[in-house]
Amino acid sequence: MFNRKDLLGTKDLTKDELFDLFKLANQMKKHLLDRTVNNELILTGNMTTLFYENSTRTKHSFTAAGQNVGLNVSDLAVGTSSVKKGESLYDTAATIDAMCMDIIVIRHSSSGTPHFLANNVQASIINAGDGINEHPTQALLDCMTILEKKGSFDGLNVCITGDIIHSRVAKSNFYALKTLGANITFAGPNTLLPKSMKKLGATICYDIKEAVKNADVVMGLRVQLERQKNGAFPDLREYHRHFGITEEIFRLAKKNAILMHPAPVNRGVEIQSCMVEAPFSTIKEQVTNGVAMRMAIIKRIMEARKKSTQNELRRII
Ligand code: CP
C-alpha cells in the first residue's frame, strides 16, 4: 500500500502502490459521481495549495479533492503574498509549515523544488508539477483512465506525442506506464524529443503516422511555448501539419484506441479542434478522474502521517 510522507514523482512507485491508488480512486470516484459521503473515507487536517505557476485543473481539483475528504483547504495566492516582497521559497514554505499544515501542494517552474521542501518542512509535500521534471498526480489520473478504458496495461501500446522535452506529464507517465507493463512510444520533432528516453526503454519516432500505427492510447501534449527559448519548429501551423493529431492520423491507431490530453489544449496545434469532444476522447473524464485520484492520494498520505513518525515514512527522490 502507498505509505509515504510525500508524493514527488512516479519513478519509484511500485506496481502494488499504483494499483492500490487506482482501487481507492475508483471508490472515491463512485462517491464523487453519486455525491455521496462515506464516513470511513473522511479525514481531519489542513492542506494548502502553493502555486508559483498558473493552473486550472490541478489546483482546483486538489481544492475539491481536499474538501471532499474533509480537510480544511487554503490557498496561498503567490501573486499577492510576501513572495512579491522578496520572501524566499524556504521562508514561505516554513511559514506555512508553522501554521500546522499537514499537506502542501506545490507547483513551481524550477525542477526539484518539491524535493527541497520535502527535506525541509514537516508537512507532506505533493508535487503538482516542477519545471520540466515531473507531474505525478497527472500521470496517476491518466493511468487510472487508461485502466478504466483498457482493463490492463500489459503490452498496451501508448503513443505520447508533442513537446516531450519540456513535458513533466510525459516523464511521469513514462515512469508509471513502464512499471505497469505498457510499451511507450514518444513522437515529435527531433528538437522536442530527448534522446535519453530511448536508453530508459521508450521508442523514439519522428514520424507521427508511424508512431500512431497500432497504438491503443494516443496522448497529445501541449506545445509549451513559454518554456521554449529558441524556436523548436518554424511556426504553429507547420507544427500542426507535421505533428498534429488529426482524424486522419488517429485512424491509423487501433480500432478502439482512446485519445488523451492532460489539457489545457492548444486546439488546432497538437490536436485538431473537433477531436477534443470526439467519442474516443477521454479529456473530460481525465478531469473527473483527477479529483478522485487526488482524493485517494490525500487519503493515503494522511493515513501514513497518522501511522508513522516522520522518519519512518519513505520518500521518493
Ligand atoms: N493538466 C494540468 O496540469 O493542467 P493545469 O495546468 O490547468 O493544472
mmCIF file of C-alpha atoms and ligand atoms in Angstrom:
data_model
loop_
_atom_site.group_PDB
_atom_site.id
_atom_site.type_symbol
_atom_site.label_atom_id
_atom_site.label_comp_id
_atom_site.label_asym_id
_atom_site.label_seq_id
_atom_site.Cartn_x
_atom_site.Cartn_y
_atom_site.Cartn_z
ATOM 1 C CA MET A 1 0.000 0.000 0.000
ATOM 2 C CA PHE A 2 1.123 3.568 -0.679
ATOM 3 C CA ASN A 3 2.733 4.675 2.591
ATOM 4 C CA ARG A 4 4.870 7.765 2.069
ATOM 5 C CA LYS A 5 5.271 11.192 3.578
ATOM 6 C CA ASP A 6 5.470 12.903 0.188
ATOM 7 C CA LEU A 7 4.495 12.322 -3.413
ATOM 8 C CA LEU A 8 7.288 13.808 -5.508
ATOM 9 C CA GLY A 9 7.302 11.629 -8.627
ATOM 10 C CA THR A 10 6.250 8.304 -10.121
ATOM 11 C CA LYS A 11 9.732 6.907 -10.804
ATOM 12 C CA ASP A 12 9.958 4.910 -7.586
ATOM 13 C CA LEU A 13 6.321 3.935 -7.167
ATOM 14 C CA THR A 14 5.822 0.168 -7.185
ATOM 15 C CA LYS A 15 3.152 -1.681 -9.130
ATOM 16 C CA ASP A 16 1.393 -2.517 -5.846
ATOM 17 C CA GLU A 17 1.358 1.130 -4.784
ATOM 18 C CA LEU A 18 -0.013 2.172 -8.172
ATOM 19 C CA PHE A 19 -2.812 -0.408 -8.118
ATOM 20 C CA ASP A 20 -3.666 0.487 -4.520
ATOM 21 C CA LEU A 21 -4.173 4.109 -5.633
ATOM 22 C CA PHE A 22 -6.248 3.061 -8.683
ATOM 23 C CA LYS A 23 -8.505 0.948 -6.466
ATOM 24 C CA LEU A 24 -9.006 3.658 -3.851
ATOM 25 C CA ALA A 25 -9.504 6.344 -6.523
ATOM 26 C CA ASN A 26 -12.164 4.158 -8.111
ATOM 27 C CA GLN A 27 -14.011 4.028 -4.780
ATOM 28 C CA MET A 28 -13.633 7.798 -4.430
ATOM 29 C CA LYS A 29 -14.989 8.297 -7.950
ATOM 30 C CA LYS A 30 -18.230 6.479 -7.092
ATOM 31 C CA HIS A 31 -18.824 8.876 -4.186
ATOM 32 C CA LEU A 32 -17.864 11.840 -6.327
ATOM 33 C CA LEU A 33 -20.298 10.931 -9.114
ATOM 34 C CA ASP A 34 -23.120 9.961 -6.724
ATOM 35 C CA ARG A 35 -22.498 12.991 -4.475
ATOM 36 C CA THR A 36 -22.439 10.619 -1.504
ATOM 37 C CA VAL A 37 -20.230 10.617 1.568
ATOM 38 C CA ASN A 38 -18.649 7.569 3.180
ATOM 39 C CA ASN A 39 -17.698 8.490 6.735
ATOM 40 C CA GLU A 40 -14.840 5.955 6.670
ATOM 41 C CA LEU A 41 -13.197 7.992 3.937
ATOM 42 C CA ILE A 42 -13.436 11.294 5.806
ATOM 43 C CA LEU A 43 -10.318 12.842 7.334
ATOM 44 C CA THR A 44 -9.416 15.789 9.544
ATOM 45 C CA GLY A 45 -6.454 18.013 8.789
ATOM 46 C CA ASN A 46 -5.177 21.047 6.909
ATOM 47 C CA MET A 47 -3.914 21.374 3.371
ATOM 48 C CA THR A 48 -2.677 24.384 1.440
ATOM 49 C CA THR A 49 -2.022 24.920 -2.242
ATOM 50 C CA LEU A 50 1.097 26.899 -3.191
ATOM 51 C CA PHE A 51 1.217 27.526 -6.931
ATOM 52 C CA TYR A 52 4.062 29.594 -8.396
ATOM 53 C CA GLU A 53 2.810 28.729 -11.907
ATOM 54 C CA ASN A 54 -0.678 29.055 -13.377
ATOM 55 C CA SER A 55 -3.138 26.186 -13.203
ATOM 56 C CA THR A 56 -6.822 25.488 -13.716
ATOM 57 C CA ARG A 57 -7.226 21.712 -13.387
ATOM 58 C CA THR A 58 -4.577 20.707 -10.878
ATOM 59 C CA LYS A 59 -5.131 23.493 -8.375
ATOM 60 C CA HIS A 60 -8.917 23.429 -8.486
ATOM 61 C CA SER A 61 -9.145 19.640 -8.364
ATOM 62 C CA PHE A 62 -6.760 19.493 -5.388
ATOM 63 C CA THR A 63 -9.000 22.020 -3.623
ATOM 64 C CA ALA A 64 -12.117 19.972 -4.463
ATOM 65 C CA ALA A 65 -10.397 16.698 -3.534
ATOM 66 C CA GLY A 66 -9.172 18.019 -0.185
ATOM 67 C CA GLN A 67 -12.617 19.368 0.699
ATOM 68 C CA ASN A 68 -14.326 16.168 -0.456
ATOM 69 C CA VAL A 69 -12.306 14.132 2.045
ATOM 70 C CA GLY A 70 -12.979 16.624 4.850
ATOM 71 C CA LEU A 71 -9.760 18.661 5.017
ATOM 72 C CA ASN A 72 -9.587 22.395 5.620
ATOM 73 C CA VAL A 73 -8.141 23.653 2.357
ATOM 74 C CA SER A 74 -6.499 27.041 1.920
ATOM 75 C CA ASP A 75 -4.591 28.642 -0.936
ATOM 76 C CA LEU A 76 -1.558 30.829 -0.633
ATOM 77 C CA ALA A 77 -2.060 33.182 -3.570
ATOM 78 C CA VAL A 78 1.581 33.659 -4.556
ATOM 79 C CA GLY A 79 0.852 36.769 -6.646
ATOM 80 C CA THR A 80 -0.487 38.706 -3.647
ATOM 81 C CA SER A 81 1.772 37.140 -1.000
ATOM 82 C CA SER A 82 5.043 38.277 0.563
ATOM 83 C CA VAL A 83 6.808 36.439 -2.268
ATOM 84 C CA LYS A 84 6.275 39.759 -4.060
ATOM 85 C CA LYS A 85 8.310 41.474 -1.287
ATOM 86 C CA GLY A 86 11.186 39.095 -1.932
ATOM 87 C CA GLU A 87 10.413 36.317 0.553
ATOM 88 C CA SER A 88 12.335 33.145 -0.307
ATOM 89 C CA LEU A 89 10.714 29.837 -1.182
ATOM 90 C CA TYR A 90 12.046 28.280 2.009
ATOM 91 C CA ASP A 91 10.740 31.112 4.216
ATOM 92 C CA THR A 92 7.311 30.958 2.573
ATOM 93 C CA ALA A 93 7.101 27.177 2.997
ATOM 94 C CA ALA A 94 8.443 27.307 6.571
ATOM 95 C CA THR A 95 5.778 29.919 7.393
ATOM 96 C CA ILE A 96 3.023 27.665 6.053
ATOM 97 C CA ASP A 97 4.583 24.762 7.962
ATOM 98 C CA ALA A 98 4.456 26.751 11.196
ATOM 99 C CA MET A 99 0.689 27.074 10.677
ATOM 100 C CA CYS A 100 0.492 23.278 11.217
ATOM 101 C CA MET A 101 -0.437 22.343 7.648
ATOM 102 C CA ASP A 102 -0.455 18.589 7.051
ATOM 103 C CA ILE A 103 -0.039 18.841 3.288
ATOM 104 C CA ILE A 104 1.469 21.459 0.977
ATOM 105 C CA VAL A 105 0.619 21.010 -2.713
ATOM 106 C CA ILE A 106 3.264 22.857 -4.708
ATOM 107 C CA ARG A 107 3.748 23.819 -8.346
ATOM 108 C CA HIS A 108 6.935 25.618 -9.315
ATOM 109 C CA SER A 109 8.826 26.417 -12.502
ATOM 110 C CA SER A 110 12.097 25.058 -11.054
ATOM 111 C CA SER A 111 12.657 21.314 -11.215
ATOM 112 C CA GLY A 112 13.439 19.853 -7.776
ATOM 113 C CA THR A 113 11.551 22.448 -5.720
ATOM 114 C CA PRO A 114 9.187 19.885 -4.094
ATOM 115 C CA HIS A 115 12.172 17.645 -3.246
ATOM 116 C CA PHE A 116 13.887 20.558 -1.489
ATOM 117 C CA LEU A 117 10.774 21.333 0.535
ATOM 118 C CA ALA A 118 10.174 17.676 1.401
ATOM 119 C CA ASN A 119 13.551 17.649 3.132
ATOM 120 C CA ASN A 120 12.996 20.909 4.957
ATOM 121 C CA VAL A 121 9.432 21.022 6.274
ATOM 122 C CA GLN A 122 7.283 18.796 8.474
ATOM 123 C CA ALA A 123 4.277 18.963 6.155
ATOM 124 C CA SER A 124 3.826 16.337 3.457
ATOM 125 C CA ILE A 125 4.686 17.661 0.016
ATOM 126 C CA ILE A 126 2.691 16.779 -3.088
ATOM 127 C CA ASN A 127 4.337 17.721 -6.361
ATOM 128 C CA ALA A 128 1.779 19.443 -8.606
ATOM 129 C CA GLY A 129 4.370 19.969 -11.361
ATOM 130 C CA ASP A 130 8.024 21.008 -11.012
ATOM 131 C CA GLY A 131 9.595 22.648 -14.051
ATOM 132 C CA ILE A 132 10.250 20.075 -16.744
ATOM 133 C CA ASN A 133 10.752 17.275 -14.219
ATOM 134 C CA GLU A 134 7.549 15.509 -13.065
ATOM 135 C CA HIS A 135 3.794 15.916 -12.616
ATOM 136 C CA PRO A 136 2.959 12.701 -10.749
ATOM 137 C CA THR A 137 -0.713 13.267 -9.967
ATOM 138 C CA GLN A 138 -1.440 13.949 -13.665
ATOM 139 C CA ALA A 139 0.215 10.650 -14.613
ATOM 140 C CA LEU A 140 -1.692 8.772 -11.911
ATOM 141 C CA LEU A 141 -5.036 10.096 -13.133
ATOM 142 C CA ASP A 142 -4.003 9.332 -16.720
ATOM 143 C CA CYS A 143 -3.104 5.746 -15.809
ATOM 144 C CA MET A 144 -6.372 5.402 -13.885
ATOM 145 C CA THR A 145 -8.215 6.495 -17.053
ATOM 146 C CA ILE A 146 -6.263 4.043 -19.226
ATOM 147 C CA LEU A 147 -7.037 1.195 -16.818
ATOM 148 C CA GLU A 148 -10.755 2.057 -16.848
ATOM 149 C CA LYS A 149 -10.856 2.097 -20.636
ATOM 150 C CA LYS A 150 -8.485 -0.759 -21.465
ATOM 151 C CA GLY A 151 -8.725 -3.067 -18.439
ATOM 152 C CA SER A 152 -4.994 -3.811 -18.301
ATOM 153 C CA PHE A 153 -1.600 -2.293 -19.051
ATOM 154 C CA ASP A 154 0.118 -5.494 -20.179
ATOM 155 C CA GLY A 155 1.566 -4.986 -23.641
ATOM 156 C CA LEU A 156 -0.550 -1.882 -24.216
ATOM 157 C CA ASN A 157 0.888 0.464 -26.873
ATOM 158 C CA VAL A 158 0.878 4.051 -25.624
ATOM 159 C CA CYS A 159 1.962 6.758 -28.061
ATOM 160 C CA ILE A 160 2.793 10.127 -26.463
ATOM 161 C CA THR A 161 3.189 12.937 -28.983
ATOM 162 C CA GLY A 162 4.426 16.510 -28.914
ATOM 163 C CA ASP A 163 6.669 18.614 -26.736
ATOM 164 C CA ILE A 164 8.239 15.734 -24.816
ATOM 165 C CA ILE A 165 11.404 17.555 -23.785
ATOM 166 C CA HIS A 166 9.537 20.189 -21.748
ATOM 167 C CA SER A 167 6.824 17.853 -20.515
ATOM 168 C CA ARG A 168 6.703 16.764 -16.888
ATOM 169 C CA VAL A 169 3.494 14.878 -17.785
ATOM 170 C CA ALA A 170 5.395 12.794 -20.354
ATOM 171 C CA LYS A 171 8.088 11.849 -17.857
ATOM 172 C CA SER A 172 5.731 10.922 -15.018
ATOM 173 C CA ASN A 173 3.542 8.922 -17.409
ATOM 174 C CA PHE A 174 6.569 7.161 -18.822
ATOM 175 C CA TYR A 175 7.842 6.015 -15.395
ATOM 176 C CA ALA A 176 4.404 4.842 -14.236
ATOM 177 C CA LEU A 177 3.439 3.153 -17.512
ATOM 178 C CA LYS A 178 6.773 1.345 -17.710
ATOM 179 C CA THR A 179 6.284 -0.059 -14.198
ATOM 180 C CA LEU A 180 2.764 -1.116 -15.211
ATOM 181 C CA GLY A 181 3.971 -3.055 -18.280
ATOM 182 C CA ALA A 182 2.984 -0.801 -21.200
ATOM 183 C CA ASN A 183 5.085 -0.082 -24.323
ATOM 184 C CA ILE A 184 5.728 3.639 -24.729
ATOM 185 C CA THR A 185 6.498 5.482 -27.968
ATOM 186 C CA PHE A 186 7.410 9.164 -27.961
ATOM 187 C CA ALA A 187 6.770 11.085 -31.178
ATOM 188 C CA GLY A 188 7.510 14.639 -32.254
ATOM 189 C CA PRO A 189 10.076 16.851 -33.951
ATOM 190 C CA ASN A 190 13.646 15.918 -33.029
ATOM 191 C CA THR A 191 14.114 19.338 -31.368
ATOM 192 C CA LEU A 192 11.457 18.361 -28.801
ATOM 193 C CA LEU A 193 12.401 14.697 -28.235
ATOM 194 C CA PRO A 194 15.029 13.866 -25.583
ATOM 195 C CA LYS A 195 17.175 11.007 -26.898
ATOM 196 C CA SER A 196 17.803 9.931 -23.280
ATOM 197 C CA MET A 197 14.314 8.377 -23.124
ATOM 198 C CA LYS A 198 15.467 5.701 -25.569
ATOM 199 C CA LYS A 199 18.047 4.477 -23.051
ATOM 200 C CA LEU A 200 15.253 4.152 -20.468
ATOM 201 C CA GLY A 201 13.261 1.869 -22.760
ATOM 202 C CA ALA A 202 10.987 4.133 -24.817
ATOM 203 C CA THR A 203 10.704 4.018 -28.603
ATOM 204 C CA ILE A 204 11.527 7.341 -30.255
ATOM 205 C CA CYS A 205 9.793 8.200 -33.532
ATOM 206 C CA TYR A 206 9.969 11.359 -35.648
ATOM 207 C CA ASP A 207 7.129 10.320 -37.968
ATOM 208 C CA ILE A 208 3.701 10.789 -36.371
ATOM 209 C CA LYS A 209 1.998 8.347 -38.784
ATOM 210 C CA GLU A 210 4.489 5.616 -37.947
ATOM 211 C CA ALA A 211 4.219 6.335 -34.221
ATOM 212 C CA VAL A 212 0.417 6.194 -34.045
ATOM 213 C CA LYS A 213 0.116 2.920 -36.001
ATOM 214 C CA ASN A 214 -1.175 0.154 -33.687
ATOM 215 C CA ALA A 215 -1.477 2.456 -30.686
ATOM 216 C CA ASP A 216 -4.086 1.578 -28.050
ATOM 217 C CA VAL A 217 -3.680 5.008 -26.484
ATOM 218 C CA VAL A 218 -2.688 8.247 -28.211
ATOM 219 C CA MET A 219 -1.761 11.038 -25.826
ATOM 220 C CA GLY A 220 -1.216 14.547 -27.180
ATOM 221 C CA LEU A 221 0.795 17.029 -25.144
ATOM 222 C CA ARG A 222 0.635 20.803 -25.106
ATOM 223 C CA VAL A 223 3.307 22.669 -27.017
ATOM 224 C CA GLN A 224 4.861 24.668 -24.160
ATOM 225 C CA LEU A 225 5.868 27.881 -25.890
ATOM 226 C CA GLU A 226 6.565 29.500 -22.506
ATOM 227 C CA ARG A 227 9.447 27.049 -21.933
ATOM 228 C CA GLN A 228 10.917 27.250 -25.428
ATOM 229 C CA LYS A 229 13.726 29.819 -25.504
ATOM 230 C CA ASN A 230 14.620 29.246 -29.164
ATOM 231 C CA GLY A 231 12.102 28.267 -31.818
ATOM 232 C CA ALA A 232 11.982 24.452 -31.862
ATOM 233 C CA PHE A 233 9.940 24.484 -35.089
ATOM 234 C CA PRO A 234 9.126 27.142 -37.733
ATOM 235 C CA ASP A 235 5.563 28.037 -36.624
ATOM 236 C CA LEU A 236 2.432 26.532 -35.087
ATOM 237 C CA ARG A 237 0.709 25.868 -38.432
ATOM 238 C CA GLU A 238 3.786 23.992 -39.604
ATOM 239 C CA TYR A 239 3.826 22.042 -36.335
ATOM 240 C CA HIS A 240 0.174 21.028 -36.758
ATOM 241 C CA ARG A 241 0.748 19.990 -40.362
ATOM 242 C CA HIS A 242 3.560 17.589 -39.416
ATOM 243 C CA PHE A 243 2.768 16.541 -35.844
ATOM 244 C CA GLY A 244 -0.857 17.441 -35.094
ATOM 245 C CA ILE A 245 -3.247 14.604 -34.216
ATOM 246 C CA THR A 246 -5.944 14.848 -36.863
ATOM 247 C CA GLU A 247 -8.824 12.477 -37.648
ATOM 248 C CA GLU A 248 -6.738 11.083 -40.491
ATOM 249 C CA ILE A 249 -3.772 10.387 -38.212
ATOM 250 C CA PHE A 250 -5.934 8.945 -35.420
ATOM 251 C CA ARG A 251 -7.496 6.438 -37.841
ATOM 252 C CA LEU A 252 -4.073 4.762 -38.032
ATOM 253 C CA ALA A 253 -4.323 3.746 -34.376
ATOM 254 C CA LYS A 254 -6.111 0.553 -33.267
ATOM 255 C CA LYS A 255 -9.878 0.369 -33.780
ATOM 256 C CA ASN A 256 -10.829 1.078 -30.151
ATOM 257 C CA ALA A 257 -7.987 3.444 -29.382
ATOM 258 C CA ILE A 258 -8.536 6.350 -26.997
ATOM 259 C CA LEU A 259 -7.303 9.917 -27.345
ATOM 260 C CA MET A 260 -5.921 11.592 -24.227
ATOM 261 C CA HIS A 261 -4.551 15.038 -23.402
ATOM 262 C CA PRO A 262 -3.705 16.468 -19.953
ATOM 263 C CA ALA A 263 -5.010 19.899 -21.088
ATOM 264 C CA PRO A 264 -5.022 22.835 -21.459
ATOM 265 C CA VAL A 265 -5.242 22.040 -25.180
ATOM 266 C CA ASN A 266 -3.950 24.321 -27.917
ATOM 267 C CA ARG A 267 -6.809 23.486 -30.271
ATOM 268 C CA GLY A 268 -5.615 23.193 -33.846
ATOM 269 C CA VAL A 269 -1.971 22.816 -32.795
ATOM 270 C CA GLU A 270 -1.300 19.461 -31.114
ATOM 271 C CA ILE A 271 -4.872 18.205 -31.711
ATOM 272 C CA GLN A 272 -7.430 19.042 -34.388
ATOM 273 C CA SER A 273 -10.108 21.009 -32.533
ATOM 274 C CA CYS A 274 -13.050 18.659 -33.303
ATOM 275 C CA MET A 275 -11.127 15.711 -31.794
ATOM 276 C CA VAL A 276 -11.315 17.176 -28.278
ATOM 277 C CA GLU A 277 -15.040 16.306 -27.963
ATOM 278 C CA ALA A 278 -14.903 13.121 -30.069
ATOM 279 C CA PRO A 279 -16.397 9.923 -28.562
ATOM 280 C CA PHE A 280 -12.944 8.365 -28.269
ATOM 281 C CA SER A 281 -11.559 11.394 -26.410
ATOM 282 C CA THR A 282 -11.123 10.943 -22.639
ATOM 283 C CA ILE A 283 -10.109 14.550 -21.943
ATOM 284 C CA LYS A 284 -13.142 15.420 -19.771
ATOM 285 C CA GLU A 285 -13.057 12.079 -17.974
ATOM 286 C CA GLN A 286 -9.411 12.679 -17.124
ATOM 287 C CA VAL A 287 -10.500 15.825 -15.282
ATOM 288 C CA THR A 288 -13.132 13.917 -13.255
ATOM 289 C CA ASN A 289 -10.630 11.165 -12.510
ATOM 290 C CA GLY A 290 -8.213 13.873 -11.389
ATOM 291 C CA VAL A 291 -10.452 14.769 -8.449
ATOM 292 C CA ALA A 292 -10.954 11.099 -7.498
ATOM 293 C CA MET A 293 -7.256 10.248 -7.786
ATOM 294 C CA ARG A 294 -6.243 13.295 -5.738
ATOM 295 C CA MET A 295 -8.773 12.306 -3.052
ATOM 296 C CA ALA A 296 -7.082 8.881 -2.931
ATOM 297 C CA ILE A 297 -3.573 10.363 -2.756
ATOM 298 C CA ILE A 298 -4.549 12.778 0.029
ATOM 299 C CA LYS A 299 -6.166 9.945 1.978
ATOM 300 C CA ARG A 300 -3.135 7.673 1.745
ATOM 301 C CA ILE A 301 -0.723 10.458 2.713
ATOM 302 C CA MET A 302 -2.855 11.487 5.698
ATOM 303 C CA GLU A 303 -3.062 7.843 6.805
ATOM 304 C CA ALA A 304 0.695 7.481 6.505
ATOM 305 C CA ARG A 305 1.207 10.620 8.612
ATOM 306 C CA LYS A 306 -1.052 9.209 11.310
ATOM 307 C CA LYS A 307 0.572 5.775 11.367
ATOM 308 C CA SER A 308 4.236 6.644 11.358
ATOM 309 C CA THR A 309 6.726 9.075 12.695
ATOM 310 C CA GLN A 310 8.307 11.404 10.161
ATOM 311 C CA ASN A 311 11.484 9.329 9.850
ATOM 312 C CA GLU A 312 9.739 6.049 9.212
ATOM 313 C CA LEU A 313 7.939 7.374 6.144
ATOM 314 C CA ARG A 314 9.709 6.643 2.903
ATOM 315 C CA ARG A 315 10.367 9.397 0.407
ATOM 316 C CA ILE A 316 10.571 9.361 -3.346
ATOM 317 C CA ILE A 317 13.543 11.406 -4.515
HETATM 318 N N1 CP B 1 -3.054 19.268 -16.731
HETATM 319 C C1 CP B 1 -2.681 20.307 -15.959
HETATM 320 O O1 CP B 1 -1.691 20.241 -15.204
HETATM 321 O O2 CP B 1 -3.474 21.398 -16.113
HETATM 322 P P1 CP B 1 -3.339 22.770 -15.296
HETATM 323 O O3 CP B 1 -2.054 23.427 -15.746
HETATM 324 O O4 CP B 1 -4.571 23.558 -15.662
HETATM 325 O O5 CP B 1 -3.273 22.437 -13.844
#
